[in-house]
XYZ file of C-alpha atoms in Angstrom:
445
model
C 66.051 -36.432 -57.966
C 64.083 -34.223 -55.606
C 65.868 -31.157 -54.272
C 66.271 -30.785 -50.534
C 64.316 -28.037 -48.838
C 66.489 -24.955 -48.444
C 64.956 -22.408 -46.030
C 67.280 -19.638 -47.237
C 66.371 -20.194 -50.891
C 62.673 -20.541 -50.011
C 62.731 -17.295 -48.028
C 64.360 -15.450 -50.934
C 61.804 -16.865 -53.368
C 58.972 -15.771 -51.083
C 60.350 -12.228 -50.912
C 60.615 -12.093 -54.704
C 57.084 -13.386 -55.299
C 55.311 -11.419 -52.587
C 55.416 -8.062 -54.354
C 54.434 -9.734 -57.604
C 51.343 -11.277 -56.004
C 50.275 -7.885 -54.666
C 50.471 -6.172 -58.060
C 47.274 -4.876 -59.567
C 46.114 -6.351 -62.902
C 47.458 -4.800 -66.089
C 45.510 -1.960 -67.626
C 45.782 -2.196 -71.406
C 44.759 0.072 -74.278
C 44.428 -0.625 -77.984
C 44.632 2.003 -80.722
C 43.485 0.392 -83.985
C 44.278 2.523 -87.026
C 44.633 2.126 -90.764
C 48.440 2.373 -90.660
C 49.255 0.652 -87.362
C 47.869 -1.000 -84.257
C 49.330 0.002 -80.874
C 48.832 -1.733 -77.531
C 50.101 -0.179 -74.283
C 50.085 -1.920 -70.908
C 50.610 -0.351 -67.495
C 49.707 -0.665 -63.824
C 48.651 1.900 -61.292
C 51.688 3.323 -59.533
C 50.800 4.932 -56.156
C 54.117 6.813 -56.109
C 53.639 8.346 -59.545
C 50.005 9.234 -58.799
C 51.219 11.482 -55.980
C 53.131 13.554 -58.548
C 51.328 16.779 -59.634
C 51.494 15.753 -63.320
C 50.468 12.140 -62.585
C 52.859 10.524 -65.074
C 52.190 6.963 -66.245
C 54.879 4.278 -66.507
C 54.373 2.038 -69.535
C 55.368 -1.574 -68.877
C 54.570 -3.117 -72.257
C 54.363 -1.882 -75.853
C 53.114 -3.760 -78.896
C 53.123 -2.173 -82.363
C 52.026 -3.801 -85.588
C 52.006 -2.130 -88.996
C 48.629 -2.753 -90.580
C 48.644 -4.957 -93.713
C 46.566 -2.328 -95.509
C 49.397 0.204 -95.568
C 51.562 -2.086 -97.712
C 49.094 -2.252 -100.588
C 46.759 0.684 -100.094
C 43.764 -1.668 -99.921
C 41.475 -2.162 -96.904
C 42.534 -4.975 -94.600
C 40.139 -7.870 -94.073
C 38.761 -9.082 -90.759
C 41.362 -11.808 -90.241
C 44.285 -9.470 -90.968
C 42.931 -6.882 -88.521
C 42.377 -9.492 -85.810
C 45.870 -10.871 -86.362
C 47.474 -7.426 -86.044
C 45.536 -6.853 -82.820
C 46.527 -10.258 -81.434
C 50.232 -9.798 -82.146
C 50.332 -6.273 -80.675
C 48.582 -7.503 -77.505
C 50.955 -10.456 -77.207
C 53.990 -8.199 -77.636
C 52.799 -5.800 -74.915
C 51.918 -8.674 -72.570
C 55.310 -10.339 -73.062
C 57.139 -7.101 -72.316
C 54.976 -6.412 -69.251
C 55.325 -9.975 -67.985
C 51.604 -10.565 -67.450
C 48.625 -11.575 -69.612
C 46.278 -8.994 -71.124
C 42.647 -10.058 -71.077
C 40.782 -6.745 -71.378
C 41.501 -3.549 -73.293
C 40.121 -0.057 -73.734
C 40.054 0.529 -77.492
C 39.843 3.570 -79.754
C 37.698 4.043 -82.850
C 39.063 6.322 -85.570
C 36.987 5.160 -88.509
C 34.312 7.072 -90.428
C 31.080 8.146 -88.817
C 32.222 9.618 -85.496
C 29.898 12.560 -84.833
C 28.617 14.659 -81.945
C 25.730 16.921 -81.080
C 24.634 19.057 -78.149
C 21.394 17.801 -76.618
C 19.221 19.279 -73.840
C 17.154 17.379 -71.297
C 15.064 18.463 -68.323
C 13.269 16.784 -65.410
C 11.082 17.906 -62.515
C 12.590 17.701 -59.043
C 10.589 15.438 -56.751
C 12.168 16.375 -53.437
C 12.734 20.081 -54.062
C 16.526 19.631 -54.107
C 18.769 18.135 -56.767
C 19.856 14.557 -56.036
C 22.154 12.181 -57.867
C 19.115 10.398 -59.260
C 17.804 13.699 -60.663
C 21.134 14.325 -62.434
C 21.033 10.866 -63.996
C 17.419 11.390 -65.057
C 18.276 14.722 -66.706
C 21.129 13.115 -68.667
C 18.809 10.294 -69.747
C 16.284 12.894 -70.874
C 18.988 14.535 -73.004
C 19.701 11.163 -74.595
C 16.035 10.543 -75.323
C 15.675 14.013 -76.815
C 18.318 13.102 -79.401
C 17.560 9.587 -80.723
C 20.488 7.661 -82.194
C 19.141 4.885 -84.475
C 21.846 2.552 -85.777
C 24.413 4.491 -83.750
C 26.474 3.490 -80.724
C 26.980 6.075 -77.978
C 30.688 6.400 -77.214
C 30.633 9.282 -74.750
C 28.279 11.652 -72.935
C 29.821 14.890 -71.664
C 27.545 17.030 -69.430
C 28.538 20.617 -70.203
C 26.299 22.728 -67.998
C 23.295 22.415 -65.681
C 20.467 24.890 -65.052
C 18.076 24.904 -62.103
C 14.762 26.661 -62.845
C 16.294 28.278 -65.959
C 18.922 29.993 -63.828
C 22.552 30.644 -64.689
C 24.550 27.656 -65.987
C 26.451 25.817 -63.252
C 28.919 22.909 -63.212
C 27.478 20.917 -60.281
C 23.818 21.308 -59.253
C 23.850 18.682 -56.500
C 21.927 19.822 -53.428
C 20.499 23.011 -54.961
C 16.806 23.759 -54.405
C 14.366 24.218 -57.253
C 11.544 22.735 -59.280
C 13.245 21.880 -62.573
C 16.712 20.625 -63.544
C 18.019 20.938 -67.105
C 21.287 19.769 -68.646
C 23.114 20.369 -71.900
C 25.383 17.505 -72.916
C 27.658 16.631 -75.818
C 26.825 13.151 -77.134
C 29.500 11.394 -79.218
C 28.330 8.559 -81.467
C 29.682 6.160 -84.095
C 28.055 3.632 -86.448
C 26.928 0.645 -84.385
C 27.929 -1.767 -87.148
C 31.516 -0.470 -87.145
C 31.745 -0.591 -83.343
C 30.449 -4.176 -83.287
C 32.994 -5.127 -85.960
C 35.825 -3.647 -83.856
C 34.649 -5.570 -80.797
C 34.504 -8.771 -82.850
C 38.076 -8.228 -84.059
C 39.329 -7.772 -80.502
C 37.448 -10.855 -79.303
C 38.884 -12.875 -82.194
C 42.316 -11.756 -80.981
C 41.604 -13.257 -77.551
C 40.670 -10.181 -75.488
C 37.524 -8.433 -74.282
C 36.648 -4.759 -74.776
C 36.008 -2.718 -71.641
C 35.141 0.488 -73.480
C 35.542 2.205 -76.848
C 36.589 5.864 -77.057
C 36.696 8.124 -80.119
C 40.357 8.413 -81.175
C 40.545 12.241 -81.373
C 38.981 12.514 -77.927
C 41.491 10.006 -76.538
C 44.402 11.886 -78.126
C 43.245 15.121 -76.506
C 43.489 13.537 -73.054
C 47.189 12.874 -73.642
C 48.375 16.140 -75.195
C 46.096 18.989 -74.066
C 46.961 21.082 -71.011
C 44.437 22.540 -68.576
C 45.247 26.049 -69.827
C 44.587 25.057 -73.444
C 41.288 23.481 -72.521
C 40.236 26.611 -70.629
C 40.863 28.891 -73.613
C 39.368 26.485 -76.169
C 41.482 24.092 -78.217
C 41.029 21.930 -81.304
C 42.822 18.576 -81.543
C 43.438 17.441 -85.136
C 44.320 13.770 -85.593
C 46.017 13.320 -88.983
C 45.450 9.621 -89.544
C 46.152 7.377 -92.490
C 42.465 6.970 -93.354
C 40.777 10.104 -92.032
C 41.155 13.312 -90.040
C 39.804 13.255 -86.500
C 38.613 16.442 -84.804
C 37.906 17.118 -81.125
C 37.087 20.630 -79.888
C 37.263 21.467 -76.190
C 35.990 24.430 -74.217
C 36.215 25.209 -70.510
C 33.082 23.083 -69.937
C 34.564 20.037 -71.660
C 34.263 18.303 -75.015
C 31.894 20.261 -77.266
C 32.544 18.709 -80.691
C 33.974 15.487 -82.132
C 34.004 14.160 -85.678
C 36.019 12.112 -88.144
C 36.321 13.460 -91.679
C 36.660 10.593 -94.173
C 39.070 12.199 -96.628
C 41.471 9.351 -97.299
C 44.133 10.800 -95.017
C 47.695 9.683 -95.478
C 46.643 6.806 -97.755
C 45.350 9.269 -100.335
C 48.573 11.281 -100.169
C 50.575 8.101 -100.762
C 48.432 7.219 -103.773
C 49.028 10.665 -105.256
C 52.758 10.246 -104.737
C 52.743 6.754 -106.279
C 51.032 8.094 -109.399
C 53.450 11.018 -109.637
C 56.588 8.898 -109.218
C 55.210 5.998 -111.295
C 55.907 3.496 -108.548
C 54.097 1.102 -106.239
C 52.053 2.148 -103.228
C 54.517 0.507 -100.832
C 57.501 2.252 -102.444
C 55.700 5.600 -102.377
C 54.889 5.085 -98.697
C 58.589 4.573 -97.930
C 59.506 7.701 -99.904
C 56.856 9.690 -98.032
C 58.079 8.491 -94.631
C 61.754 9.245 -95.362
C 61.594 12.326 -97.597
C 58.019 13.630 -97.341
C 57.500 17.332 -96.599
C 55.015 20.105 -97.312
C 55.267 23.853 -97.734
C 58.769 25.296 -97.502
C 60.194 22.761 -95.063
C 62.990 21.445 -97.300
C 65.303 22.273 -100.177
C 63.256 21.548 -103.324
C 66.439 20.950 -105.343
C 67.655 18.088 -103.158
C 67.801 14.765 -105.041
C 66.537 11.698 -103.164
C 66.138 8.012 -103.946
C 62.678 7.138 -105.309
C 62.467 3.777 -107.122
C 60.019 3.534 -110.021
C 58.466 0.773 -112.090
C 60.573 -0.198 -115.096
C 59.522 -1.480 -118.483
C 59.458 -5.046 -117.138
C 57.040 -4.083 -114.340
C 59.677 -4.327 -111.610
C 61.065 -1.619 -109.377
C 64.317 -0.081 -110.523
C 66.595 2.518 -108.946
C 65.686 6.127 -109.667
C 65.916 9.570 -108.113
C 63.614 12.551 -107.852
C 63.752 16.059 -106.440
C 62.203 16.731 -103.043
C 60.400 19.628 -104.675
C 58.411 17.084 -106.704
C 57.379 15.327 -103.484
C 56.431 18.623 -101.836
C 54.395 19.753 -104.848
C 52.491 16.458 -104.755
C 51.762 16.262 -101.024
C 51.087 19.920 -100.195
C 47.882 20.401 -102.274
C 46.343 17.195 -100.924
C 47.087 18.021 -97.285
C 45.804 21.572 -97.809
C 42.579 20.156 -99.209
C 42.179 17.868 -96.201
C 42.769 20.689 -93.701
C 40.332 22.966 -95.540
C 37.704 20.243 -95.346
C 38.301 19.933 -91.607
C 37.965 23.708 -91.230
C 34.692 23.691 -93.185
C 33.270 20.914 -91.020
C 34.197 22.819 -87.878
C 32.575 25.987 -89.212
C 29.458 24.082 -90.273
C 29.090 22.810 -86.707
C 29.158 26.401 -85.412
C 32.680 26.398 -83.984
C 34.472 29.111 -85.940
C 35.809 32.570 -85.105
C 35.393 33.732 -81.521
C 32.836 30.960 -80.923
C 35.356 28.258 -81.801
C 38.726 26.990 -80.569
C 41.539 29.514 -80.368
C 44.416 27.049 -80.746
C 45.046 23.687 -82.412
C 47.148 20.652 -81.569
C 48.275 18.226 -84.269
C 48.553 14.516 -83.467
C 48.712 11.326 -85.491
C 51.362 9.893 -87.778
C 50.872 12.614 -90.406
C 51.701 15.347 -87.879
C 55.392 14.386 -87.879
C 56.011 15.353 -91.518
C 58.192 18.479 -91.874
C 56.177 21.603 -92.646
C 52.809 20.234 -91.490
C 52.537 22.511 -88.442
C 53.210 25.669 -90.438
C 50.761 24.651 -93.177
C 48.064 23.794 -90.637
C 48.475 27.170 -88.902
C 48.016 28.921 -92.246
C 44.964 26.917 -93.319
C 43.210 26.768 -89.935
C 43.971 30.394 -89.121
C 45.121 29.800 -85.550
C 48.292 28.944 -83.605
C 49.224 25.283 -83.978
C 51.631 23.040 -82.085
C 52.576 19.378 -82.305
C 51.104 17.198 -79.588
C 53.264 14.646 -77.782
C 52.076 12.609 -74.782
C 53.432 14.608 -71.860
C 52.731 12.197 -69.016
C 54.343 8.959 -70.211
C 57.493 7.341 -68.955
C 58.950 3.906 -69.479
C 59.962 4.138 -73.125
C 61.942 6.410 -75.406
C 60.503 9.905 -75.846
C 61.138 9.650 -79.574
C 58.712 6.740 -79.785
C 56.097 8.609 -77.753
C 55.500 11.094 -80.547
C 52.259 12.442 -82.039
C 51.483 9.006 -83.490
C 51.094 7.578 -79.959
C 48.779 10.286 -78.636
C 45.569 8.250 -78.944
C 46.983 5.140 -77.216
C 48.474 7.263 -74.414
C 45.181 9.119 -73.977
C 43.336 5.809 -73.699
C 45.689 4.864 -70.879
C 44.990 8.149 -69.072
C 41.239 7.593 -69.552
C 41.578 4.067 -68.155
C 43.423 5.237 -65.032
C 40.983 8.082 -64.440
C 38.058 5.634 -64.673
C 39.067 2.526 -62.671
C 37.272 -0.767 -63.225
C 36.063 -3.310 -60.684
C 38.683 -5.763 -62.005
C 41.392 -3.453 -60.653
C 40.735 -4.966 -57.198
C 42.072 -8.518 -57.091
C 40.430 -11.295 -55.121
C 43.488 -11.812 -52.912
C 43.799 -8.098 -52.096
C 44.370 -7.724 -48.347
C 43.478 -4.192 -47.198
C 45.307 -2.469 -44.384
C 43.502 -1.199 -41.289
C 43.645 2.377 -42.610
C 42.156 1.217 -45.894
C 39.391 -0.655 -44.057
C 38.581 2.481 -42.063
C 38.543 4.598 -45.200
C 36.371 2.033 -46.974
C 33.900 1.996 -44.072
C 33.685 5.801 -44.117
C 33.084 5.803 -47.874
C 30.485 3.043 -47.599
C 28.602 4.785 -44.798
C 28.705 8.061 -46.699
C 27.329 6.452 -49.847
C 24.629 4.660 -47.858
C 23.566 7.926 -46.217
C 23.484 9.696 -49.605
C 21.364 6.891 -51.048
C 18.886 7.069 -48.168
C 18.731 10.859 -48.487
C 18.118 10.648 -52.239
C 15.442 7.975 -52.110
C 13.457 8.702 -48.952
């Protein structure tokens, strides 16, 4: 039986749906790691963007533990795609809207960076936007990247006629413009595989960002960037490094050292147990250095004579003695790579920030400060709201940084087809359009 038209009910329904129709599309990020896959979804909030710290309100969270962490073996394509699909579906269900596009992170082996220089002659006698683009393209051509995908280009400094380095050369007079830029790359085959996994999960990739660089965007303050800071991402499969100076990102790399997976394997061999059981022991009782009482007895099941797990105990000192040497070795390798790239001593970062799942283990910060030879703190996303602060720990730094990157670099899809601008917005848009048109005419004629 058809319901009679109720103007009161219809008016209420219209009021409820009107704000929903005016909402901007979801912005979604995807952090794909060896241990877990994290998807965050959010929308632009004009009220929050007026805040000095520009906090972000997360509307949806999807977390899937990677199948690889249960066995210690690499996950196959289907398992990776499935983990991505489920995490996206969880975040979309919580946010109440579909997720069709994501900004993803890459934390696998092969992330590298180099400083490249490019120069062009000025045609009009003054630096234009086209000249800046041409100089950056010249820097790219001066540093060929066969079989590599370019993830990021960070212009560090410009020089006009070999003058003093400057941040913005636009409008300056001269004959020659030069630029020094940091170019971050990753293996093209690995990047294409990540894109294929995301597409198999039912979403498209807007952009891929190196995981340590993304984490830095979420945890590093302006003061730390000014003085020079190193972000260390302690992942399950590798260690990610991102060094910042006042000019911007100057170094990025992933060190394929096995990460937390290798530590778990060492612990499994020591305790004579399975990889999965050792992983649980590491998560609950793992520590390094002097962060715990070595005489404390804890539960650590081991394989019995029949090949099955049986109840057993061990001392936490045994766990510490197993994990500490391996983590020390990994941090020393990271320090050597940083020194090899020319970023050590006064020429390198003066502080370090630890992120990633491995950063939460007791004693890691103190051990890292000793090995790296600089002050170290744990990095937590400082501009997130919408879920428990405990969950937004160092392990969520990369996904939170991707969200900050996405909001700082809006996409065309952020403007919906039914968007109805106000008169003030139309006026502002006309001013911006006329200004851009004038700049284009000035640059090209």
